[in-house]
Coordinates of N, CA and C in Angstrom, one line a residue:
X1 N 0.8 -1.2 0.0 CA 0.0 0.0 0.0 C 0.9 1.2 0.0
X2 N 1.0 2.0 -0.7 CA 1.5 3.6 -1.2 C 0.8 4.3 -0.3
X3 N 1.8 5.5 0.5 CA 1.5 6.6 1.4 C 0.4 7.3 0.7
X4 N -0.5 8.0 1.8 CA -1.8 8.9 0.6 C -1.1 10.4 1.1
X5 N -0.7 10.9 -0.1 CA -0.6 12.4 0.0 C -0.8 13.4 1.0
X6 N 0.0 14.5 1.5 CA -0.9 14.9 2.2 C -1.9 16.2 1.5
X7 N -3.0 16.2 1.9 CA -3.8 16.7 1.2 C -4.5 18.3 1.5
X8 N -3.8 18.3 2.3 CA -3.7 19.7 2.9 C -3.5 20.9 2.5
X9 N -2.4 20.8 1.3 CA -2.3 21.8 0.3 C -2.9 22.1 -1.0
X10 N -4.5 21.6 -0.8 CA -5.1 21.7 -2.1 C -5.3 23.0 -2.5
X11 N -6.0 23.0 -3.8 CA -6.4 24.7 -4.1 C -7.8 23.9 -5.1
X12 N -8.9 25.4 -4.6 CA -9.5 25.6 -5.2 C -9.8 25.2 -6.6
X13 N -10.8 25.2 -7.2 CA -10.3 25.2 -9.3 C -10.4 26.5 -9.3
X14 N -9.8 27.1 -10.2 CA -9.4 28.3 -10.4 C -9.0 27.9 -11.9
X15 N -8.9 29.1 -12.8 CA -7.9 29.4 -14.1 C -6.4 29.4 -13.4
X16 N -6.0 29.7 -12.9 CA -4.6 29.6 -12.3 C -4.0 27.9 -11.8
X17 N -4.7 27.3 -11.0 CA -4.6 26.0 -10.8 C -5.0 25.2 -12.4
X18 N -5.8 24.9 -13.3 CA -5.5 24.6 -14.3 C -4.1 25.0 -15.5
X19 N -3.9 26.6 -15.6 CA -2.9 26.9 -15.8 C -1.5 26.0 -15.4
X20 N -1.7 26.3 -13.9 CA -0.2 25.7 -13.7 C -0.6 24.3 -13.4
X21 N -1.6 23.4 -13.7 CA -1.6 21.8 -13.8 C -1.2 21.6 -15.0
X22 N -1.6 22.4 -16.2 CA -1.4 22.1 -17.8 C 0.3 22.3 -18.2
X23 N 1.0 23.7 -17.3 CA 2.1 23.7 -17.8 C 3.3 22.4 -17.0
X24 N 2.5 21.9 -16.4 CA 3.5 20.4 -16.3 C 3.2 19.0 -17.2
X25 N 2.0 19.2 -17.9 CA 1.8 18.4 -18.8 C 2.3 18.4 -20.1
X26 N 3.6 17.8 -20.8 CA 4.0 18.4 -22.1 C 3.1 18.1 -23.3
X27 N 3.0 19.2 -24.1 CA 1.7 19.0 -25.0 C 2.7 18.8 -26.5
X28 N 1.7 18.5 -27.7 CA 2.4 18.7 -29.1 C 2.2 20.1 -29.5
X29 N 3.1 20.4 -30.0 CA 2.8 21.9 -30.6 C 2.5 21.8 -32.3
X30 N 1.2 22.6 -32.5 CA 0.3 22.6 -33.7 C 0.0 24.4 -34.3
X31 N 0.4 24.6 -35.2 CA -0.3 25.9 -35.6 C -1.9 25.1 -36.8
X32 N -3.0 26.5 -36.5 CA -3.7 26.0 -37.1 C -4.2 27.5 -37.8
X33 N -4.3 26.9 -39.1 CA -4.6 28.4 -40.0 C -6.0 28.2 -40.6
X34 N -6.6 29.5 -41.3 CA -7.6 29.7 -41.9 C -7.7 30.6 -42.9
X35 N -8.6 30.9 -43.8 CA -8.6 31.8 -44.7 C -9.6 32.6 -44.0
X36 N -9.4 33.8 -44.1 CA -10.1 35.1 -43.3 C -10.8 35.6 -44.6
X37 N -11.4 36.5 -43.7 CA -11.9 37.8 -44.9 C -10.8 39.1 -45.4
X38 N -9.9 39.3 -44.2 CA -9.2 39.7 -44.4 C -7.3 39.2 -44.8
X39 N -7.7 37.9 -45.2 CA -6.3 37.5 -45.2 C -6.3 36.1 -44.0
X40 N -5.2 35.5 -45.0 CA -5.2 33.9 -43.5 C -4.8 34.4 -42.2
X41 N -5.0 33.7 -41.1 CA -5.1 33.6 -39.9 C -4.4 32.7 -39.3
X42 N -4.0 32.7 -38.4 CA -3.5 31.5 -37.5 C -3.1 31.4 -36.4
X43 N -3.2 30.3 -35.6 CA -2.8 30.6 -34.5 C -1.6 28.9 -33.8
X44 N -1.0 29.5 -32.7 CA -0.8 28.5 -32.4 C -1.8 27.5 -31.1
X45 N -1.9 26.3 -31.2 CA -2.4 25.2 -30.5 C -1.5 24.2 -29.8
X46 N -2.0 23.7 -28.5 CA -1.4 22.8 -27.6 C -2.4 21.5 -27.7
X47 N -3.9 21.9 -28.5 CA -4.5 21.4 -27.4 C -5.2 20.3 -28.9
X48 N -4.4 19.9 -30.0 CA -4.8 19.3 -31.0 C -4.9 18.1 -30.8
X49 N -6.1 17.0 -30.5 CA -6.4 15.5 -30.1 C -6.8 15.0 -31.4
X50 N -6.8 13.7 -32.0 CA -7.1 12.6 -32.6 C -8.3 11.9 -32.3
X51 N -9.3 12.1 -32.7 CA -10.7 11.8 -31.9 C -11.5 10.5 -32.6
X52 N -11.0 10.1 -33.4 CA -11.7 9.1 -34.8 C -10.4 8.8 -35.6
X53 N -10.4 7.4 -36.0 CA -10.1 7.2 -36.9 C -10.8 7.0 -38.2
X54 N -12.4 6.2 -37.9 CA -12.7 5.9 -39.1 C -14.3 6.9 -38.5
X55 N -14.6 8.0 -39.3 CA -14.0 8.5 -40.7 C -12.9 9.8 -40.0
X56 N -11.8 10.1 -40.3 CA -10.2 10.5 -39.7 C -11.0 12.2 -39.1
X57 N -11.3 12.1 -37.5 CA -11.6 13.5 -37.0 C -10.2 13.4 -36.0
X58 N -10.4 15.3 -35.9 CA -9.3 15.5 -35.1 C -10.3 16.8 -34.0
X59 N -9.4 17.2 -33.1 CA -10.0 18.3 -32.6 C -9.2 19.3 -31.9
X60 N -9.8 20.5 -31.6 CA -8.7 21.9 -31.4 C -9.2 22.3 -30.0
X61 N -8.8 23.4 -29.8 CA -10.0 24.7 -28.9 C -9.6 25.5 -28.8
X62 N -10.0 26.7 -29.3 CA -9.9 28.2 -29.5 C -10.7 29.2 -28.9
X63 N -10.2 30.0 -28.5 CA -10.8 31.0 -27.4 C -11.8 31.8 -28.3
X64 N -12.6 32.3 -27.5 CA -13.8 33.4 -29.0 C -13.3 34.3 -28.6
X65 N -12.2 35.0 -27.5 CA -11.7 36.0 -27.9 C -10.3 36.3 -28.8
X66 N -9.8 35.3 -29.3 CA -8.8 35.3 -29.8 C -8.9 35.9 -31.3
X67 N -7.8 36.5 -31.5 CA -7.8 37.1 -33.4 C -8.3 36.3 -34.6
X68 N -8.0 34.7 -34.3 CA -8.2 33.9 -35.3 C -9.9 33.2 -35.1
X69 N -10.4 34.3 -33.7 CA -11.8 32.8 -33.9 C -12.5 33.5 -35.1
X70 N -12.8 34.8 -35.4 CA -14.0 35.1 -36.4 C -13.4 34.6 -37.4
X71 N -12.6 34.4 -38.3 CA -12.2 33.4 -39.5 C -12.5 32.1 -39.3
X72 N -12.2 31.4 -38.1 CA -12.2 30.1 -37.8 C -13.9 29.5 -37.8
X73 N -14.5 30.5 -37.2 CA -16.3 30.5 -36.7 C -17.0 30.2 -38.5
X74 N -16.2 31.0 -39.3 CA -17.1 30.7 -40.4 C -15.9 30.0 -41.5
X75 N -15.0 29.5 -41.7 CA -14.4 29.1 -42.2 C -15.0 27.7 -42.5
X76 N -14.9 26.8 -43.6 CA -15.2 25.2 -43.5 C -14.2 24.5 -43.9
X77 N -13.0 24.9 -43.4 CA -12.0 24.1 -43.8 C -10.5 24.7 -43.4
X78 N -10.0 24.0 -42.5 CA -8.7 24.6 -41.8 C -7.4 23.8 -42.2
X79 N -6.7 24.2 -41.8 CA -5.1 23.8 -41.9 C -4.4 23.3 -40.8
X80 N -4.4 22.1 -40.4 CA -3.4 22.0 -38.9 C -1.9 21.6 -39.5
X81 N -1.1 21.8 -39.0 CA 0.7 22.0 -38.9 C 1.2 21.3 -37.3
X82 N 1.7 19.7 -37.7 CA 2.6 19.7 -36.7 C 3.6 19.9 -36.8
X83 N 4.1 20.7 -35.8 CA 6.0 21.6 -36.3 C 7.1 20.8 -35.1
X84 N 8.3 20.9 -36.0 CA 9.2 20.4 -35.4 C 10.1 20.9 -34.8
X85 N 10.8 20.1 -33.8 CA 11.8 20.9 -32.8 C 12.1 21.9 -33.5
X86 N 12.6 22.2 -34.9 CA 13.2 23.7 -35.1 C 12.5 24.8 -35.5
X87 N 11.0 24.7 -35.1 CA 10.4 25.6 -35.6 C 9.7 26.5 -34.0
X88 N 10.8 26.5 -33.0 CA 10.1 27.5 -32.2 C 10.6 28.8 -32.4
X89 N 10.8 29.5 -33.1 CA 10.4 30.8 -33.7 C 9.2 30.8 -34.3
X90 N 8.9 29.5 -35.3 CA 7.6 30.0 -35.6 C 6.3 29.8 -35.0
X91 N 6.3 28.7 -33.9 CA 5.4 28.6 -33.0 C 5.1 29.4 -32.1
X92 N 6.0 30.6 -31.6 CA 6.5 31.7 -31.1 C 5.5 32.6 -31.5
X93 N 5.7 33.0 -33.2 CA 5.1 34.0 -33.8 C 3.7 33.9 -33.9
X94 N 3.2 32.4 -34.1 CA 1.7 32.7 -34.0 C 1.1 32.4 -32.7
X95 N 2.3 32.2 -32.0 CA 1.4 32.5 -30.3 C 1.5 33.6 -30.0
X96 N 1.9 34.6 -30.1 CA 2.1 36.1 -30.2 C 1.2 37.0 -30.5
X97 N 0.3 37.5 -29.9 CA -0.2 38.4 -30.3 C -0.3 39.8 -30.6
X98 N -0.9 40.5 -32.1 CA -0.5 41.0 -32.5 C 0.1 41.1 -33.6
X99 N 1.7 40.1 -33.5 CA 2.4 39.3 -34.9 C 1.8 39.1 -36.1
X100 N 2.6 39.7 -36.6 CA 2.9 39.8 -38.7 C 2.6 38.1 -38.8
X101 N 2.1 37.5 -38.6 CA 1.6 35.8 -38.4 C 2.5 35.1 -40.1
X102 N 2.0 35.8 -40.7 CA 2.0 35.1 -42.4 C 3.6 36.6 -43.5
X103 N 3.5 37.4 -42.2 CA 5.0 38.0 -43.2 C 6.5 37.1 -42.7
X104 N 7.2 38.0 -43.7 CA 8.5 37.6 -43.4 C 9.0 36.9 -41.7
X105 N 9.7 35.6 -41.9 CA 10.2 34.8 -42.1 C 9.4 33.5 -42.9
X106 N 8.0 33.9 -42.1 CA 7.3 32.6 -42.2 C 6.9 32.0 -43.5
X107 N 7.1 30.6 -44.0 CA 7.0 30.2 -45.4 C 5.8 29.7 -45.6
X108 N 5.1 30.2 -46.5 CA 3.8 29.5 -46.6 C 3.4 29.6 -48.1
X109 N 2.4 29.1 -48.5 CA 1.7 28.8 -49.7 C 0.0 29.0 -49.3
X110 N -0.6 29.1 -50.3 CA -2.4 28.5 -50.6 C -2.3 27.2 -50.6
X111 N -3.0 26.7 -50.2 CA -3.1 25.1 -50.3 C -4.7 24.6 -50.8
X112 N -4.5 23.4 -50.9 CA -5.9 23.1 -51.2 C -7.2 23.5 -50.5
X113 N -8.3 23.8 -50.9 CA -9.7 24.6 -50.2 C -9.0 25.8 -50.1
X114 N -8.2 26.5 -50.6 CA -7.6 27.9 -49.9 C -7.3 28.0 -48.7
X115 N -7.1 27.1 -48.1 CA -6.2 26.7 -46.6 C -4.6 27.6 -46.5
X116 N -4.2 28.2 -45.9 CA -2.9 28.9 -45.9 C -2.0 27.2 -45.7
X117 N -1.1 27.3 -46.1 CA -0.4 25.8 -45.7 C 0.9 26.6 -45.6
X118 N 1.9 25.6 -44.3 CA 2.9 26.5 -43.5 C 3.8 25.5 -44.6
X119 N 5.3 25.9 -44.5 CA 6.2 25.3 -45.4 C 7.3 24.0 -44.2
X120 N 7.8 23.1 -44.5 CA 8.9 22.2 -43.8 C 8.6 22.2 -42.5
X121 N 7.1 21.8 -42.0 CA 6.3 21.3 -40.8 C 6.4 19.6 -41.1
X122 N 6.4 19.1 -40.0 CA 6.3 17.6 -39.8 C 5.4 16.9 -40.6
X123 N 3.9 17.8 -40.4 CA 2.9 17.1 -40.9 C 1.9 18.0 -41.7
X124 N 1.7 18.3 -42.4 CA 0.1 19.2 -42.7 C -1.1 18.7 -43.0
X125 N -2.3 19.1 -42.4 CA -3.3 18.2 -42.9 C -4.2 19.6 -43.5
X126 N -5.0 19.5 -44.4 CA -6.2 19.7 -44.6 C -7.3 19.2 -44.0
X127 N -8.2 20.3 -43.3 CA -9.8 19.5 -43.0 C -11.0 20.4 -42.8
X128 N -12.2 19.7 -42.9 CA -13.3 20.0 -43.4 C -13.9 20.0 -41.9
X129 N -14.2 21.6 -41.3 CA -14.8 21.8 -40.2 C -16.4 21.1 -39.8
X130 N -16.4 20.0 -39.2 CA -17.6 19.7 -38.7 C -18.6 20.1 -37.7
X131 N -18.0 20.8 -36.7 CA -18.9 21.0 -35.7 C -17.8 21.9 -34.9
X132 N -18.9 23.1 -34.0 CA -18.0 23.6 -33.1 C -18.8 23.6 -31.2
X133 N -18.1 23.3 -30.6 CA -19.1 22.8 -29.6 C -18.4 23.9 -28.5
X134 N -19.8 24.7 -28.4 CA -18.8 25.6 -26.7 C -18.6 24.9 -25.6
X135 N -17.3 25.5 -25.1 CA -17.1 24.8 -24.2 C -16.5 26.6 -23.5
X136 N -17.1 26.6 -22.0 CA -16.8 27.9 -21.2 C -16.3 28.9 -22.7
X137 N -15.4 29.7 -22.6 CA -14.9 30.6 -23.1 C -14.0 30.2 -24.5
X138 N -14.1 29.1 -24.7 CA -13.2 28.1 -25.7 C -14.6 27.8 -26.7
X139 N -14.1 27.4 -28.0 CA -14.7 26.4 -28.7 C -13.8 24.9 -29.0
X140 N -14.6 24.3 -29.0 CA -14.0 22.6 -29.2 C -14.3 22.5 -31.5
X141 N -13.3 22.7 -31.8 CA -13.8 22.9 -33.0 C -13.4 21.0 -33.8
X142 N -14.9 20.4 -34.1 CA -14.0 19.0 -34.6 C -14.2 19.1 -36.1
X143 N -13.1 18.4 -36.6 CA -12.8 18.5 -37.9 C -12.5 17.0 -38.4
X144 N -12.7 16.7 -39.5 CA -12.3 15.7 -40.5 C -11.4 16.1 -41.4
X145 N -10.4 15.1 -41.5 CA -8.7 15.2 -41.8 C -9.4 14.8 -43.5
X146 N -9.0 16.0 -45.0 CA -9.3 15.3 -46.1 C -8.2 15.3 -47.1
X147 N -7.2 15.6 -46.4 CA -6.0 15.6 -47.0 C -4.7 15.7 -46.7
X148 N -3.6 15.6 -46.3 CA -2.2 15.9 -46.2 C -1.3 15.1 -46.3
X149 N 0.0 16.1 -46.1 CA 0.9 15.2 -46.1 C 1.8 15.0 -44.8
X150 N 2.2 14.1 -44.6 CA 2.9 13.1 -43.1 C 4.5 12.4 -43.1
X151 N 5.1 13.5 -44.4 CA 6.0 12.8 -44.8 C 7.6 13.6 -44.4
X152 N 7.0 14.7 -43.2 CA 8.1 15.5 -43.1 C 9.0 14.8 -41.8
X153 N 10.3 15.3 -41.7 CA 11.5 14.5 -40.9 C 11.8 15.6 -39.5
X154 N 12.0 14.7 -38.8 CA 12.7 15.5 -37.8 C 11.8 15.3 -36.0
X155 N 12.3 16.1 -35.4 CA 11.7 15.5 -34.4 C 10.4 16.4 -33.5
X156 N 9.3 16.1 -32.8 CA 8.1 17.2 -32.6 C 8.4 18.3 -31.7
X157 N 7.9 19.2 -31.9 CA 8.3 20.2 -30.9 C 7.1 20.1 -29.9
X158 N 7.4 20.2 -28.6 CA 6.8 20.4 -27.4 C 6.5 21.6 -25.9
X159 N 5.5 21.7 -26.0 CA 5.4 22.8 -25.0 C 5.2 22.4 -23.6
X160 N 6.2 22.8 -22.4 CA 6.4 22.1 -21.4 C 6.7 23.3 -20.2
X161 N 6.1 23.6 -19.5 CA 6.6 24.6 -18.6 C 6.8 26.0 -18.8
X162 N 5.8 26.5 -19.9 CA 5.7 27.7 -20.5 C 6.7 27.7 -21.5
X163 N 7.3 27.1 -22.3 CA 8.5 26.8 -23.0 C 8.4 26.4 -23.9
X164 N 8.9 26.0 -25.3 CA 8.5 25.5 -26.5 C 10.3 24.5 -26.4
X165 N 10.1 23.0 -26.6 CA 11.2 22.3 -26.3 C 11.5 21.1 -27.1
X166 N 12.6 20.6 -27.4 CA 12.8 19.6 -28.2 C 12.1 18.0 -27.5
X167 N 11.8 17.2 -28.2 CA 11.7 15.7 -27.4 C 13.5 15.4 -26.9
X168 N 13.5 14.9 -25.8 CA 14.4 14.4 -25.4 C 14.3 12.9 -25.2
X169 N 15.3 11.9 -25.3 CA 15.5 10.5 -24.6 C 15.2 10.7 -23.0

């Protein structure tokens, strides 16, 4: 039988106690883009899950106050990007608010459905927005994966302690 904790130093739920529970959890780091009215959009994500395989959903969650939700809200068709250890600058820039998201350094193209597509990311998918479910101050946006590619090298970048970090052994 294992000692039981002492329990004495709990806290409240709070946004702060989630905060600092999530920054000990290491997440994948995902940028996800859209075509705007005014130009693509994007943002970065921690929070990209694999929800289906058959028929291939994925899912996000984006604040409705954030820059990228009014593109995202009416958009039908997004762009996710898993990036790799060497891309924390650019995971940087679209966590950043404010940031030139799509100027100089960042490489990108149109992609299929007019999706912004990022350049020498691990992964890119194309997908077809299915449903957006509120959740508190977030949306849970699920999507079906209708296209990409999975053929890029190197290793995933991770966010861990407020940090953007390589996988380690």
């Amino acid at each position: 039988m294992t000692a039981t904790p002492d329990l004495g130093t709990f806290q409240l739920a709070s946004p702060d106690l989630l905060r600092s529970a999530f920054r000990r959890h290491a997440a994948g780091v995902a940028v996800i883009t859209a075509r705007g009215v005014r130009g693509p959009v994007g943002f970065t994500a921690t929070s990209l899950t694999s929800v289906s395989a058959e028929p291939p959903l994925l899912s996000f969650g984006i604040g409705t106050g954030a820059s990228s939700w009014p593109a995202v809200a009416e958009a039908e068709h997004v762009g996710i990007h898993i990036l790799g250890e060497h891309q924390r600058e650019l995971a940087a820039t679209f966590a950043r608010s404010g940031a030139d998201r799509f100027g100089a350094p960042t490489a990108w193209r149109e992609g299929p459905e007019g999706v912004p597509v990022l350049d020498d990311v691990l992964v890119w998918l194309v997908c077809r927005i299915v449903g957006r479910v509120p959740a508190g101050d977030h949306r849970i946006v699920l999507a079906e994966v209708v296209l990409g590619d999975s053929t890029g090298t190197g290793n995933p970048l991770l966010y861990h302690q407020g940090r953007f970090n390589g996988l380690r052994d």
